[in-house]
Each structure stands twice: as structure tokens, then as C-alpha cells.
Short mmCIF file of C-alpha atoms in Angstrom, two decimals:
data_model
loop_
_atom_site.label_atom_id
_atom_site.label_comp_id
_atom_site.label_asym_id
_atom_site.label_seq_id
_atom_site.Cartn_x
_atom_site.Cartn_y
_atom_site.Cartn_z
CA UNK A 1 13.20 0.25 -13.06
CA UNK A 2 14.06 3.84 -12.53
CA UNK A 3 14.66 4.44 -16.29
CA UNK A 4 11.12 5.05 -16.77
CA UNK A 5 10.93 7.86 -13.83
CA UNK A 6 11.61 11.17 -15.35
CA UNK A 7 11.38 14.55 -13.98
CA UNK A 8 13.59 14.03 -10.95
CA UNK A 9 16.70 16.00 -10.13
CA UNK A 10 19.70 14.25 -11.58
CA UNK A 11 21.55 12.20 -8.67
CA UNK A 12 25.13 13.21 -8.08
CA UNK A 13 25.92 9.84 -6.60
CA UNK A 14 25.48 6.81 -8.90
CA UNK A 15 24.91 4.18 -5.97
CA UNK A 16 21.71 4.31 -4.17
CA UNK A 17 21.97 3.91 -0.42
CA UNK A 18 21.03 0.37 0.67
CA UNK A 19 20.25 0.00 4.32
CA UNK A 20 22.54 -2.39 6.15
CA UNK A 21 19.76 -4.62 6.85
CA UNK A 22 17.92 -7.54 4.94
CA UNK A 23 16.57 -5.60 1.85
CA UNK A 24 12.86 -5.13 1.50
CA UNK A 25 11.25 -6.82 -1.47
CA UNK A 26 12.20 -4.69 -4.39
CA UNK A 27 9.62 -3.18 -6.86
CA UNK A 28 8.84 -5.37 -9.82
CA UNK A 29 8.11 -2.91 -12.58
CA UNK A 30 8.59 0.70 -13.43
CA UNK A 31 5.53 2.95 -13.09
CA UNK A 32 5.03 5.33 -15.74
CA UNK A 33 4.17 8.49 -13.77
CA UNK A 34 2.78 10.26 -16.89
CA UNK A 35 0.21 7.96 -17.41
CA UNK A 36 -0.53 7.23 -13.80
CA UNK A 37 -1.02 11.00 -13.12
CA UNK A 38 -3.91 11.40 -15.76
CA UNK A 39 -7.55 10.94 -14.88
CA UNK A 40 -9.54 9.12 -17.42
CA UNK A 41 -13.30 8.91 -17.81
CA UNK A 42 -14.55 5.31 -17.73
CA UNK A 43 -17.82 4.22 -18.80
CA UNK A 44 -19.43 1.26 -17.11
CA UNK A 45 -20.49 -1.23 -19.85
CA UNK A 46 -21.47 -4.35 -17.57
CA UNK A 47 -22.26 -5.51 -14.05
CA UNK A 48 -21.97 -9.28 -13.18
CA UNK A 49 -22.64 -10.46 -9.73
CA UNK A 50 -20.05 -12.91 -8.43
CA UNK A 51 -21.53 -13.66 -4.91
CA UNK A 52 -24.27 -12.24 -2.77
CA UNK A 53 -21.75 -9.60 -1.64
CA UNK A 54 -19.40 -9.09 -4.43
CA UNK A 55 -19.90 -7.85 -7.98
CA UNK A 56 -17.92 -7.40 -11.01
CA UNK A 57 -18.04 -4.06 -12.86
CA UNK A 58 -16.68 -3.81 -16.45
CA UNK A 59 -15.48 -0.47 -17.85
CA UNK A 60 -14.39 0.84 -21.09
CA UNK A 61 -11.45 3.21 -20.64
CA UNK A 62 -10.35 5.00 -23.63
CA UNK A 63 -6.54 5.43 -23.69
CA UNK A 64 -6.03 2.86 -20.88
CA UNK A 65 -2.30 2.31 -21.06
CA UNK A 66 -2.48 -1.27 -19.93
CA UNK A 67 -1.48 -2.90 -16.57
CA UNK A 68 0.50 -5.71 -15.11
CA UNK A 69 -1.57 -8.24 -13.15
CA UNK A 70 -1.67 -7.31 -9.49
CA UNK A 71 -1.62 -3.54 -9.94
CA UNK A 72 -4.39 -1.21 -8.67
CA UNK A 73 -6.10 2.05 -9.70
CA UNK A 74 -7.42 5.16 -8.13
CA UNK A 75 -11.15 5.61 -8.74
CA UNK A 76 -13.11 8.85 -7.95
CA UNK A 77 -16.83 9.72 -7.83
CA UNK A 78 -17.75 13.34 -7.75
CA UNK A 79 -21.17 14.79 -6.19
CA UNK A 80 -22.93 17.63 -7.76
CA UNK A 81 -21.46 20.02 -5.30
CA UNK A 82 -17.97 19.00 -6.20
CA UNK A 83 -17.38 16.79 -3.34
CA UNK A 84 -15.13 13.98 -4.35
CA UNK A 85 -14.73 10.48 -2.89
CA UNK A 86 -11.68 8.37 -4.07
CA UNK A 87 -10.60 4.72 -3.23
CA UNK A 88 -7.92 2.44 -4.43
CA UNK A 89 -9.09 -0.97 -6.06
CA UNK A 90 -7.25 -3.68 -7.51
CA UNK A 91 -7.66 -4.69 -11.13
CA UNK A 92 -9.61 -8.15 -11.50
CA UNK A 93 -9.12 -8.44 -15.23
CA UNK A 94 -6.05 -9.70 -17.15
CA UNK A 95 -4.26 -7.24 -19.44
CA UNK A 96 -5.58 -7.62 -22.71
CA UNK A 97 -6.23 -5.30 -25.92
CA UNK A 98 -10.12 -4.84 -25.32
CA UNK A 99 -9.93 -1.60 -24.07
CA UNK A 100 -11.72 -2.51 -21.02
CA UNK A 101 -10.86 -3.53 -17.41
CA UNK A 102 -12.88 -5.09 -14.55
CA UNK A 103 -13.16 -4.46 -10.91
CA UNK A 104 -14.70 -6.68 -8.44
CA UNK A 105 -15.98 -4.91 -5.48
CA UNK A 106 -17.33 -6.18 -2.17
CA UNK A 107 -20.41 -4.35 -0.89
CA UNK A 108 -19.02 -2.56 2.35
CA UNK A 109 -21.67 -1.81 5.17
CA UNK A 110 -21.93 2.05 4.76
CA UNK A 111 -19.58 2.03 1.89
CA UNK A 112 -19.61 5.43 0.27
CA UNK A 113 -18.14 4.47 -3.02
CA UNK A 114 -18.76 0.65 -3.00
CA UNK A 115 -22.37 1.45 -1.89
CA UNK A 116 -22.85 3.69 -4.92
CA UNK A 117 -21.53 0.86 -7.24
CA UNK A 118 -23.92 -1.89 -5.62
CA UNK A 119 -26.94 0.22 -5.60
CA UNK A 120 -26.97 3.12 -8.17
CA UNK A 121 -24.58 2.17 -10.95
CA UNK A 122 -25.85 1.05 -14.19
CA UNK A 123 -24.44 0.88 -17.54
CA UNK A 124 -23.55 3.92 -19.18
CA UNK A 125 -22.57 5.76 -15.98
CA UNK A 126 -19.29 7.47 -16.20
CA UNK A 127 -16.56 7.52 -13.53
CA UNK A 128 -13.02 8.51 -13.29
CA UNK A 129 -9.87 6.48 -12.86
CA UNK A 130 -6.21 6.92 -12.63
CA UNK A 131 -3.69 4.35 -13.21
CA UNK A 132 -2.31 1.79 -13.18
CA UNK A 133 -0.48 2.26 -9.85
CA UNK A 134 2.22 0.69 -8.00
CA UNK A 135 4.79 -1.82 -9.28
CA UNK A 136 5.13 -3.63 -5.96
CA UNK A 137 2.47 -6.16 -6.25
CA UNK A 138 2.71 -6.63 -9.75
CA UNK A 139 3.34 -10.08 -11.46
CA UNK A 140 4.77 -9.89 -14.93
CA UNK A 141 4.52 -13.59 -15.43
CA UNK A 142 8.15 -14.01 -15.22
CA UNK A 143 8.58 -16.23 -12.17
CA UNK A 144 6.80 -19.13 -10.59
CA UNK A 145 3.84 -17.55 -8.48
CA UNK A 146 2.23 -18.85 -5.15
CA UNK A 147 -0.73 -16.74 -4.45
CA UNK A 148 -2.71 -16.59 -1.04
CA UNK A 149 -5.82 -14.69 -0.90
CA UNK A 150 -9.02 -14.33 1.21
CA UNK A 151 -12.28 -12.78 0.52
CA UNK A 152 -12.05 -9.90 -1.96
CA UNK A 153 -8.26 -10.17 -1.56
CA UNK A 154 -8.46 -12.68 -4.42
CA UNK A 155 -9.19 -9.95 -6.92
CA UNK A 156 -5.59 -8.99 -7.75
CA UNK A 157 -4.51 -12.74 -7.70
CA UNK A 158 -7.42 -13.65 -10.06
CA UNK A 159 -5.84 -10.96 -12.62
CA UNK A 160 -2.67 -13.09 -12.34
CA UNK A 161 -4.46 -16.48 -12.79
CA UNK A 162 -6.38 -15.16 -15.76
CA UNK A 163 -3.03 -13.72 -17.48
CA UNK A 164 -1.53 -17.05 -16.83
CA UNK A 165 -4.28 -18.94 -18.40
CA UNK A 166 -4.63 -16.35 -21.39
CA UNK A 167 -1.10 -16.58 -22.28
CA UNK A 168 -0.95 -20.42 -21.67
CA UNK A 169 2.00 -20.20 -19.56
CA UNK A 170 3.91 -23.26 -18.49
CA UNK A 171 5.44 -21.16 -15.57
CA UNK A 172 3.99 -22.87 -12.28
CA UNK A 173 1.23 -20.71 -10.61
CA UNK A 174 -0.78 -22.00 -7.50
CA UNK A 175 -3.64 -20.05 -5.98
CA UNK A 176 -4.74 -20.78 -2.14
CA UNK A 177 -7.96 -18.72 -1.69
CA UNK A 178 -9.96 -18.53 1.60
CA UNK A 179 -13.69 -17.74 1.72
CA UNK A 180 -16.29 -17.89 4.34
CA UNK A 181 -18.36 -20.55 2.51
CA UNK A 182 -18.84 -21.90 -1.14
CA UNK A 183 -21.35 -19.11 -1.80
CA UNK A 184 -18.82 -16.38 -0.84
CA UNK A 185 -16.17 -17.70 -2.94
CA UNK A 186 -15.59 -15.14 -5.65
CA UNK A 187 -14.92 -16.43 -9.29
CA UNK A 188 -15.75 -20.15 -8.13
CA UNK A 189 -16.54 -21.06 -11.57
CA UNK A 190 -13.29 -20.17 -13.06
CA UNK A 191 -10.87 -21.92 -10.96
CA UNK A 192 -8.89 -25.00 -12.23
CA UNK A 193 -6.43 -27.50 -10.98
CA UNK A 194 -4.11 -24.32 -9.96
CA UNK A 195 -6.66 -23.51 -7.01
CA UNK A 196 -7.30 -24.86 -3.53
CA UNK A 197 -10.09 -23.37 -1.79
CA UNK A 198 -10.23 -23.02 2.04
CA UNK A 199 -13.54 -22.36 3.61
CA UNK A 200 -13.69 -20.76 7.09
CA UNK A 201 -17.32 -21.09 8.21
CA UNK A 202 -19.31 -23.56 5.92
CA UNK A 203 -17.93 -25.94 3.34
CA UNK A 204 -19.40 -28.66 0.87
CA UNK A 205 -19.91 -31.82 2.08
CA UNK A 206 -16.48 -33.87 2.99
CA UNK A 207 -14.58 -30.64 2.85
CA UNK A 208 -12.96 -29.50 6.07
CA UNK A 209 -14.06 -26.13 7.88
CA UNK A 210 -11.39 -23.70 9.36
CA UNK A 211 -8.75 -21.34 8.81
CA UNK A 212 -5.83 -21.73 6.59
CA UNK A 213 -3.16 -23.70 8.20
CA UNK A 214 0.40 -24.73 7.66
CA UNK A 215 -0.97 -28.00 6.12
CA UNK A 216 -2.29 -25.96 3.49
CA UNK A 217 0.90 -24.21 2.69
CA UNK A 218 3.55 -26.75 3.44
CA UNK A 219 3.09 -28.89 0.25
CA UNK A 220 3.63 -25.91 -2.02
CA UNK A 221 7.06 -25.32 -0.18
CA UNK A 222 7.87 -29.06 -0.03
CA UNK A 223 7.34 -29.14 -3.95
CA UNK A 224 8.48 -25.84 -5.12
CA UNK A 225 10.22 -25.08 -8.66
CA UNK A 226 13.82 -25.05 -8.71
CA UNK A 227 13.91 -21.16 -8.58
CA UNK A 228 11.43 -21.01 -5.68
CA UNK A 229 8.16 -19.14 -5.53
CA UNK A 230 7.30 -15.64 -5.72
CA UNK A 231 4.60 -15.38 -3.15
CA UNK A 232 1.64 -12.82 -3.23
CA UNK A 233 -0.57 -12.33 -0.35
CA UNK A 234 -3.69 -10.24 -0.32
CA UNK A 235 -6.61 -9.75 1.95
CA UNK A 236 -7.54 -8.11 5.28
CA UNK A 237 -4.65 -7.33 7.58
CA UNK A 238 -5.57 -10.19 9.90
CA UNK A 239 -5.51 -12.53 6.91
CA UNK A 240 -2.25 -11.10 5.64
CA UNK A 241 -0.39 -11.45 9.02
CA UNK A 242 -1.65 -15.08 9.33
CA UNK A 243 -0.86 -16.07 5.71
CA UNK A 244 2.66 -14.43 5.79
CA UNK A 245 3.55 -16.16 8.99
CA UNK A 246 2.41 -19.62 7.48
CA UNK A 247 4.70 -18.79 4.46
CA UNK A 248 7.76 -17.85 6.62
CA UNK A 249 7.23 -20.83 8.97
CA UNK A 250 6.99 -23.04 5.79
CA UNK A 251 10.46 -21.69 4.70
CA UNK A 252 9.52 -19.00 2.16
CA UNK A 253 12.14 -16.34 2.14
CA UNK A 254 10.67 -13.03 3.63
CA UNK A 255 12.15 -11.03 0.83
CA UNK A 256 10.03 -13.01 -1.80
CA UNK A 257 6.74 -12.25 0.00
CA UNK A 258 4.70 -9.45 -1.34
CA UNK A 259 1.90 -8.27 0.73
CA UNK A 260 -1.20 -6.27 -0.23
CA UNK A 261 -3.38 -5.31 2.88
CA UNK A 262 -6.93 -3.98 2.19
CA UNK A 263 -7.61 -1.30 4.61
CA UNK B 1 -16.75 21.35 -13.94
CA UNK B 2 -12.87 21.68 -14.02
CA UNK B 3 -10.16 22.30 -11.59
CA UNK B 4 -6.57 23.08 -12.18
CA UNK B 5 -3.54 21.51 -10.60
CA UNK B 6 -0.06 21.92 -11.54
CA UNK B 7 -1.15 23.92 -14.40
CA UNK B 8 -3.04 20.88 -15.85
CA UNK B 9 -6.75 21.54 -16.28
CA UNK B 10 -8.55 18.58 -14.73
CA UNK B 11 -12.20 18.07 -16.13
CA UNK B 12 -14.30 16.41 -13.48
CA UNK B 13 -17.49 14.36 -14.39
CA UNK B 14 -20.22 14.68 -12.04
CA UNK B 15 -21.22 10.96 -10.97
CA UNK B 16 -24.85 10.39 -11.68
CA UNK B 17 -26.81 9.85 -8.48
CA UNK B 18 -23.51 10.05 -6.00
CA UNK B 19 -24.17 11.97 -3.28
CA UNK B 20 -21.53 10.66 -0.78
CA UNK B 21 -21.14 11.05 3.04
CA UNK B 22 -22.79 13.93 4.87
CA UNK B 23 -20.29 17.02 4.39
CA UNK B 24 -18.86 17.79 7.74
CA UNK B 25 -16.68 20.61 7.19
CA UNK B 26 -13.46 19.63 9.01
CA UNK B 27 -10.45 21.93 8.55
CA UNK B 28 -8.24 19.27 9.82
CA UNK B 29 -9.14 16.87 7.14
CA UNK B 30 -6.89 17.25 3.94
CA UNK B 31 -8.25 17.30 0.51
CA UNK B 32 -9.36 13.80 -0.82
CA UNK B 33 -9.05 12.23 2.76
CA UNK B 34 -11.96 10.82 4.96
CA UNK B 35 -12.07 10.22 8.66
CA UNK B 36 -11.24 6.52 9.48
CA UNK B 37 -12.80 6.75 13.07
CA UNK B 38 -11.59 4.37 15.38
CA UNK B 39 -9.96 2.24 12.59
CA UNK B 40 -6.13 2.11 12.06
CA UNK B 41 -5.64 0.00 8.69
CA UNK B 42 -2.26 -1.77 8.45
CA UNK B 43 -0.77 -1.42 4.93
CA UNK B 44 2.79 -2.46 5.26
CA UNK B 45 4.09 -4.29 2.04
CA UNK B 46 6.44 -6.63 3.97
CA UNK B 47 6.20 -9.47 6.46
CA UNK B 48 5.74 -8.17 10.00
CA UNK B 49 9.10 -8.56 11.70
CA UNK B 50 9.42 -10.35 15.05
CA UNK B 51 11.66 -7.72 16.78
CA UNK B 52 12.13 -7.61 20.44
CA UNK B 53 12.96 -4.38 22.04
CA UNK B 54 16.46 -5.86 23.18
CA UNK B 55 17.30 -6.49 19.48
CA UNK B 56 16.10 -2.93 18.39
CA UNK B 57 18.68 -0.23 17.62
CA UNK B 58 18.59 3.00 15.92
CA UNK B 59 21.52 4.52 14.19
CA UNK B 60 22.15 8.07 12.42
CA UNK B 61 25.05 8.34 10.16
CA UNK B 62 25.96 9.63 6.87
CA UNK B 63 26.75 13.58 6.71
CA UNK B 64 27.10 13.84 10.47
CA UNK B 65 30.02 14.69 12.93
CA UNK B 66 29.41 11.82 15.05
CA UNK B 67 27.85 8.69 13.83
CA UNK B 68 26.01 6.97 16.63
CA UNK B 69 23.77 4.07 17.35
CA UNK B 70 21.28 3.88 20.20
CA UNK B 71 20.10 0.64 21.77
CA UNK B 72 16.56 0.55 23.51
CA UNK B 73 17.60 1.67 26.92
CA UNK B 74 19.77 4.58 25.57
CA UNK B 75 17.10 5.85 23.45
CA UNK B 76 14.77 5.80 26.21
CA UNK B 77 17.21 7.72 28.36
CA UNK B 78 16.72 10.73 26.22
CA UNK B 79 13.99 13.36 27.04
CA UNK B 80 10.58 12.05 26.44
CA UNK B 81 8.46 13.76 24.01
CA UNK B 82 4.86 13.03 22.48
CA UNK B 83 2.59 13.79 19.67
CA UNK B 84 -1.05 14.04 19.68
CA UNK B 85 -3.00 14.82 16.71
CA UNK B 86 -4.04 13.46 13.38
CA UNK B 87 -2.28 11.13 10.74
CA UNK B 88 -2.88 10.82 7.09
CA UNK B 89 -2.50 7.87 5.02
CA UNK B 90 -2.10 8.07 1.07
CA UNK B 91 -4.90 5.47 0.68
CA UNK B 92 -7.15 8.24 1.82
CA UNK B 93 -7.85 7.47 5.53
CA UNK B 94 -6.94 10.03 8.21
CA UNK B 95 -7.17 9.50 11.78
CA UNK B 96 -7.47 11.86 14.55
CA UNK B 97 -6.58 12.31 18.14
CA UNK B 98 -3.91 9.75 17.96
CA UNK B 99 -1.17 9.85 20.98
CA UNK B 100 2.15 8.53 20.30
CA UNK B 101 4.91 8.50 23.03
CA UNK B 102 8.76 8.54 22.23
CA UNK B 103 11.49 11.02 21.78
CA UNK B 104 11.94 13.87 19.54
CA UNK B 105 14.01 13.18 16.46
CA UNK B 106 15.69 16.39 17.49
CA UNK B 107 17.06 14.88 20.43
CA UNK B 108 18.86 12.20 18.45
CA UNK B 109 19.97 14.53 15.75
CA UNK B 110 21.61 16.94 18.51
CA UNK B 111 23.75 14.13 19.56
CA UNK B 112 25.31 13.50 16.04
CA UNK B 113 25.79 17.05 15.05
CA UNK B 114 24.73 17.06 11.30
CA UNK B 115 26.78 18.75 8.75
CA UNK B 116 25.80 21.82 7.30
CA UNK B 117 25.77 20.19 3.68
CA UNK B 118 23.02 17.63 4.75
CA UNK B 119 19.80 18.25 3.02
CA UNK B 120 17.88 15.04 3.18
CA UNK B 121 17.80 11.64 4.83
CA UNK B 122 16.85 8.02 4.09
CA UNK B 123 14.99 6.64 6.95
CA UNK B 124 15.26 2.74 6.89
CA UNK B 125 13.73 -0.03 8.66
CA UNK B 126 14.85 -3.32 10.20
CA UNK B 127 13.11 -4.91 7.20
CA UNK B 128 14.96 -2.92 4.82
CA UNK B 129 12.03 -0.59 3.87
CA UNK B 130 13.21 2.85 3.20
CA UNK B 131 11.72 6.44 2.75
CA UNK B 132 13.33 9.63 1.86
CA UNK B 133 12.53 12.86 3.51
CA UNK B 134 13.91 16.56 3.21
CA UNK B 135 15.97 17.10 6.67
CA UNK B 136 13.77 20.12 7.18
CA UNK B 137 10.85 17.85 7.47
CA UNK B 138 12.28 15.80 10.38
CA UNK B 139 13.77 18.49 12.44
CA UNK B 140 12.13 21.48 14.39
CA UNK B 141 9.81 19.27 16.35
CA UNK B 142 8.10 17.50 13.54
CA UNK B 143 9.39 14.12 13.82
CA UNK B 144 9.53 11.47 16.55
CA UNK B 145 10.85 7.96 17.40
CA UNK B 146 7.79 6.47 19.06
CA UNK B 147 7.44 3.25 20.98
CA UNK B 148 4.08 3.93 22.64
CA UNK B 149 0.70 4.25 21.15
CA UNK B 150 -2.30 5.47 23.40
CA UNK B 151 -0.16 4.80 26.60
CA UNK B 152 0.79 1.30 25.55
CA UNK B 153 3.70 -0.55 23.71
CA UNK B 154 3.26 0.15 20.09
CA UNK B 155 1.89 -3.07 18.38
CA UNK B 156 4.24 -4.93 16.14
CA UNK B 157 2.08 -4.57 12.98
CA UNK B 158 1.94 -0.66 13.56
CA UNK B 159 5.74 -0.78 13.70
CA UNK B 160 6.65 -1.81 17.21
CA UNK B 161 8.81 -2.08 19.09
CA UNK B 162 9.65 1.52 17.61
CA UNK B 163 8.66 3.54 14.47
CA UNK B 164 9.52 7.12 13.07
CA UNK B 165 6.51 9.29 12.82
CA UNK B 166 6.49 12.49 10.52
CA UNK B 167 2.74 13.31 10.92
CA UNK B 168 2.56 16.28 8.74
CA UNK B 169 3.46 13.88 5.82
CA UNK B 170 1.60 11.00 4.35
CA UNK B 171 2.08 8.25 6.89
CA UNK B 172 4.24 5.84 4.38
CA UNK B 173 7.17 8.33 5.47
CA UNK B 174 6.71 7.29 8.99
CA UNK B 175 8.82 4.24 8.71
CA UNK B 176 7.79 1.32 10.98
CA UNK B 177 10.54 -0.94 12.68
CA UNK B 178 12.79 2.22 12.13
CA UNK B 179 16.46 1.02 12.19
CA UNK B 180 18.21 4.50 11.22
CA UNK B 181 18.60 7.62 9.32
CA UNK B 182 21.36 8.29 6.83
CA UNK B 183 21.90 12.02 6.30
CA UNK B 184 22.65 12.77 2.42
CA UNK B 185 23.44 16.09 0.42
CA UNK B 186 20.94 15.07 -2.09
CA UNK B 187 17.49 13.31 -2.45
CA UNK B 188 17.49 9.48 -2.97
CA UNK B 189 13.98 7.94 -3.64
CA UNK B 190 12.82 5.47 -1.04
CA UNK B 191 10.70 2.29 -1.44
CA UNK B 192 7.27 3.83 -2.60
CA UNK B 193 8.98 6.88 -4.09
CA UNK B 194 10.72 4.39 -6.52
CA UNK B 195 7.38 2.75 -7.01
CA UNK B 196 5.57 5.73 -8.26
CA UNK B 197 4.66 7.62 -5.17
CA UNK B 198 5.37 11.20 -4.54
CA UNK B 199 8.98 12.43 -3.46
CA UNK B 200 7.74 14.61 -0.59
CA UNK B 201 3.91 13.46 0.37
CA UNK B 202 2.42 16.47 1.67
CA UNK B 203 -1.29 15.57 2.27
CA UNK B 204 -2.39 19.20 2.34
CA UNK B 205 -1.07 19.45 -1.39
CA UNK B 206 -2.24 15.92 -2.13
CA UNK B 207 1.05 14.82 -3.26
CA UNK B 208 0.19 11.14 -3.63
CA UNK B 209 1.87 10.19 -6.77
CA UNK B 210 4.90 11.34 -8.62
CA UNK B 211 3.91 14.44 -10.90
CA UNK B 212 1.15 15.34 -8.15
#
């Protein structure tokens, strides 16, 4: 994956140092640093509420170089006095050739950037973005994927689900998504047979209320594809710690668990 | 409005209706960062390892006269040193007034006698996570191996039982669950550096990504 990385001093030794320990999850894809270093002006073209707290924002991004499901971008807002606020956001949409991308943002209490999006933004507004960034949490659709998300942590995972569906992939993909209640479940209408929802505070009649448990995770590991799962975990740190422990306890190899913690 | 960075003119659009947080001029806050206050977000990319102090070790090898491994007790026998100040994460938060206790990396390096040809290090974790650093960034009282945070044992999710801290660089360089340093005569990208992040990561020059 380093062949795309240019501008480094040529290395004298062909072999990279690998620690004498269990190797960390390797990156999935190369990141093109030229495209990732350019700020692009994006125009907001649509606003779509998902839940009372989460809204999807659609942008036209001229020159967007395309992304891999799971990647994120850096977004910035600039005040009249030149003050800049920038945040990382996961991309919700699947890669396509529409020239548009979508982000789904939680409304954060006192959120400087999310607050602007939820109260001020309207179609036609222009903001700046840079990316896509990081090849680590990316899923190019090459291996069976087991996705565990909570709250807005489902956003990069949804890009994978949408990609899987858009390409009509036969490769196994499963999503285990946790939300406080049915009204807080982002993308609720889009889920199909690949998805299992877990509700922590309120659930529809007949559905248990409670945290994700070993019983939710074990069946996926008991009936895994011959080559095993590539696991992706995304959410708050407490969810990520909890979900990754469940995966390890169920037998998922630690070097095949990728974690994106929101913070 | 435009700014220049690395010789590239960067045209900035004013965002309609965006005012942002009240401006508190804080000379301790690097560009593009905000004060996270009491929060200390956890952003490790791997599963938090279950590593007991008795199973922890720290090794320095590579271009040194005497490669050496310290266990928990041997490391604690070195002169205590602490860092109090700010830390800066590449995801834009900074945290002020943090207090870490441990041992200066100089004390460890003194014991192994680095060769004059050593210019860089790869710091690696017990998980296999890596970060590359110029040797000059981890010597001269600018880097520590720490096991205490705010007077208490460092929590596992923050790198406990022991982590590296290099607080003048973005915090992804401050390898959690530190296992060792290898001294090299060349630079070699670590985990995030191979995933598009900057080679050095100086927050004051906003070196977030390759090419910044």
C-alpha cells in the first residue's frame, strides 16, 4: 500500500521493521496524499432528518476523488473573522459517480460544528472538506464483514451496507446496530435481513431491552464464512470497548478487529 | 480570503452564519485545536490489551551499544520524572493541565548508549502498533515512559500499564502499551504514518496529514 505514497525519502533498507509482537491490524488501502491534502468547496444540496437527533446532509463536491466505505473526511467552517473550526466525520454514502457524498451528523449539545449544521445550514451553503482520509477503517468489499455499531457509529458501517447492496455483492455482510430506542435508530427504514438491531432503553413490543451481549455476537462467530470475518466496530469509546471484548470473547482474532472510536 | 501554506494558496470560504465558540486567545492552543476540557477521548484503533504490569516489558535495541529490556520493577527503579502540561490530538482536541508520572526516556537511553549513526526510532506497542519519531524528538527531556496519570495508575484504555508520551507532537506518536524502541539510521513510517498521516506531527505547524 505504500506505492501510492510519494514524496518520502527513499529507504535504504527494503525491509520495514516489524515489532516482535502480534502485529496490529494493517491498513487496508493506500491513501493518496495529494488528493487528501486539498481542501474542496462543497455545496450543501439536501437535508434529510433521520431521527430526532440525527440528520443527513448531502453535498455536491466538485472533484471529489471517490472514497472507500468506512473512510472519513475533515470538514471546516470559517467565521467572518477567519476563525476556523474543523472536525472529522465519517462518510455515510456508498461510493458512486454522482459527484455527491452524504454525512449523517448527531446534534451534539453545544456542538460548535454540528450545531451550525442543525440550526443554520440550508441548501446552497458552502463549506470546505478534505479527504477521503485513512485507509484503516475502510472496507473495499473484499472480505466478509461483521459490523458492530452504536448510535451515530453506524454511519461508516452504513456506507459499507449500502455499497454491499449497490454492488449486489454475494460476500457475507452482517450489521449489529445498537440504539437507545426505535426512534433513535438511524437508517431504520433501510435495513434488511443483514441487520439486527439492539435497543438499550426502549424497544418495540416483544423485543428485549438491554445492552449488546455475547448472545448477540456468538451466533455470527459460530456460523462464520470459511475465511472468517473482518470485524468493524464503531461508536463511543465505551461501546467500542464493550463490543470489541464481546468479539474477542466469541473467538474473533484481535488482529481482525478494526475500531473507530468517536471522540 | 486566502492563506498560504507550503507554498500553496488556500482559498477559504466564509461559512454563512457561522460564528463559532467565543474566541479566547490561548497561546497554549495550537492552530485548529480546541480545548477538550475535562474530556479525554480514547481513539486507539485496536482492541485494548489486557496487559498486567508483571507481563509488561520495555526494550531498546537497534543502533545501540547495549540492547536492553526492562521489566516493571527495573523500569520503576530508574529516577522518577513527570510531565505536566498539555497534550494535542490530531482529531483537533487538546487537553491542558495533564499530569503524567514515570521515567524520562533519557534515563532508558542512557543505559543502552545509542550509536552516533542513530537518527530515528520506531516506537512499538505490545499490540504491534507503531509510530516513527526522529531521535531528537524523544531525547533532551521531551519524552517519557509513564505509568501514572493524575497520581493514579494509567488506565488500560489510555495505554496502561505504561505508555510513551511525546507531548510536543500529536498524541498518536505517544504509543500506548509501549513495548520498545528500535533505533534506526533512517526514517520508517509507523502505523498511522503509513495510513496517510504526517511523518513528524508537529501540532504548532499543523502537520496532520502527509503533505501538510
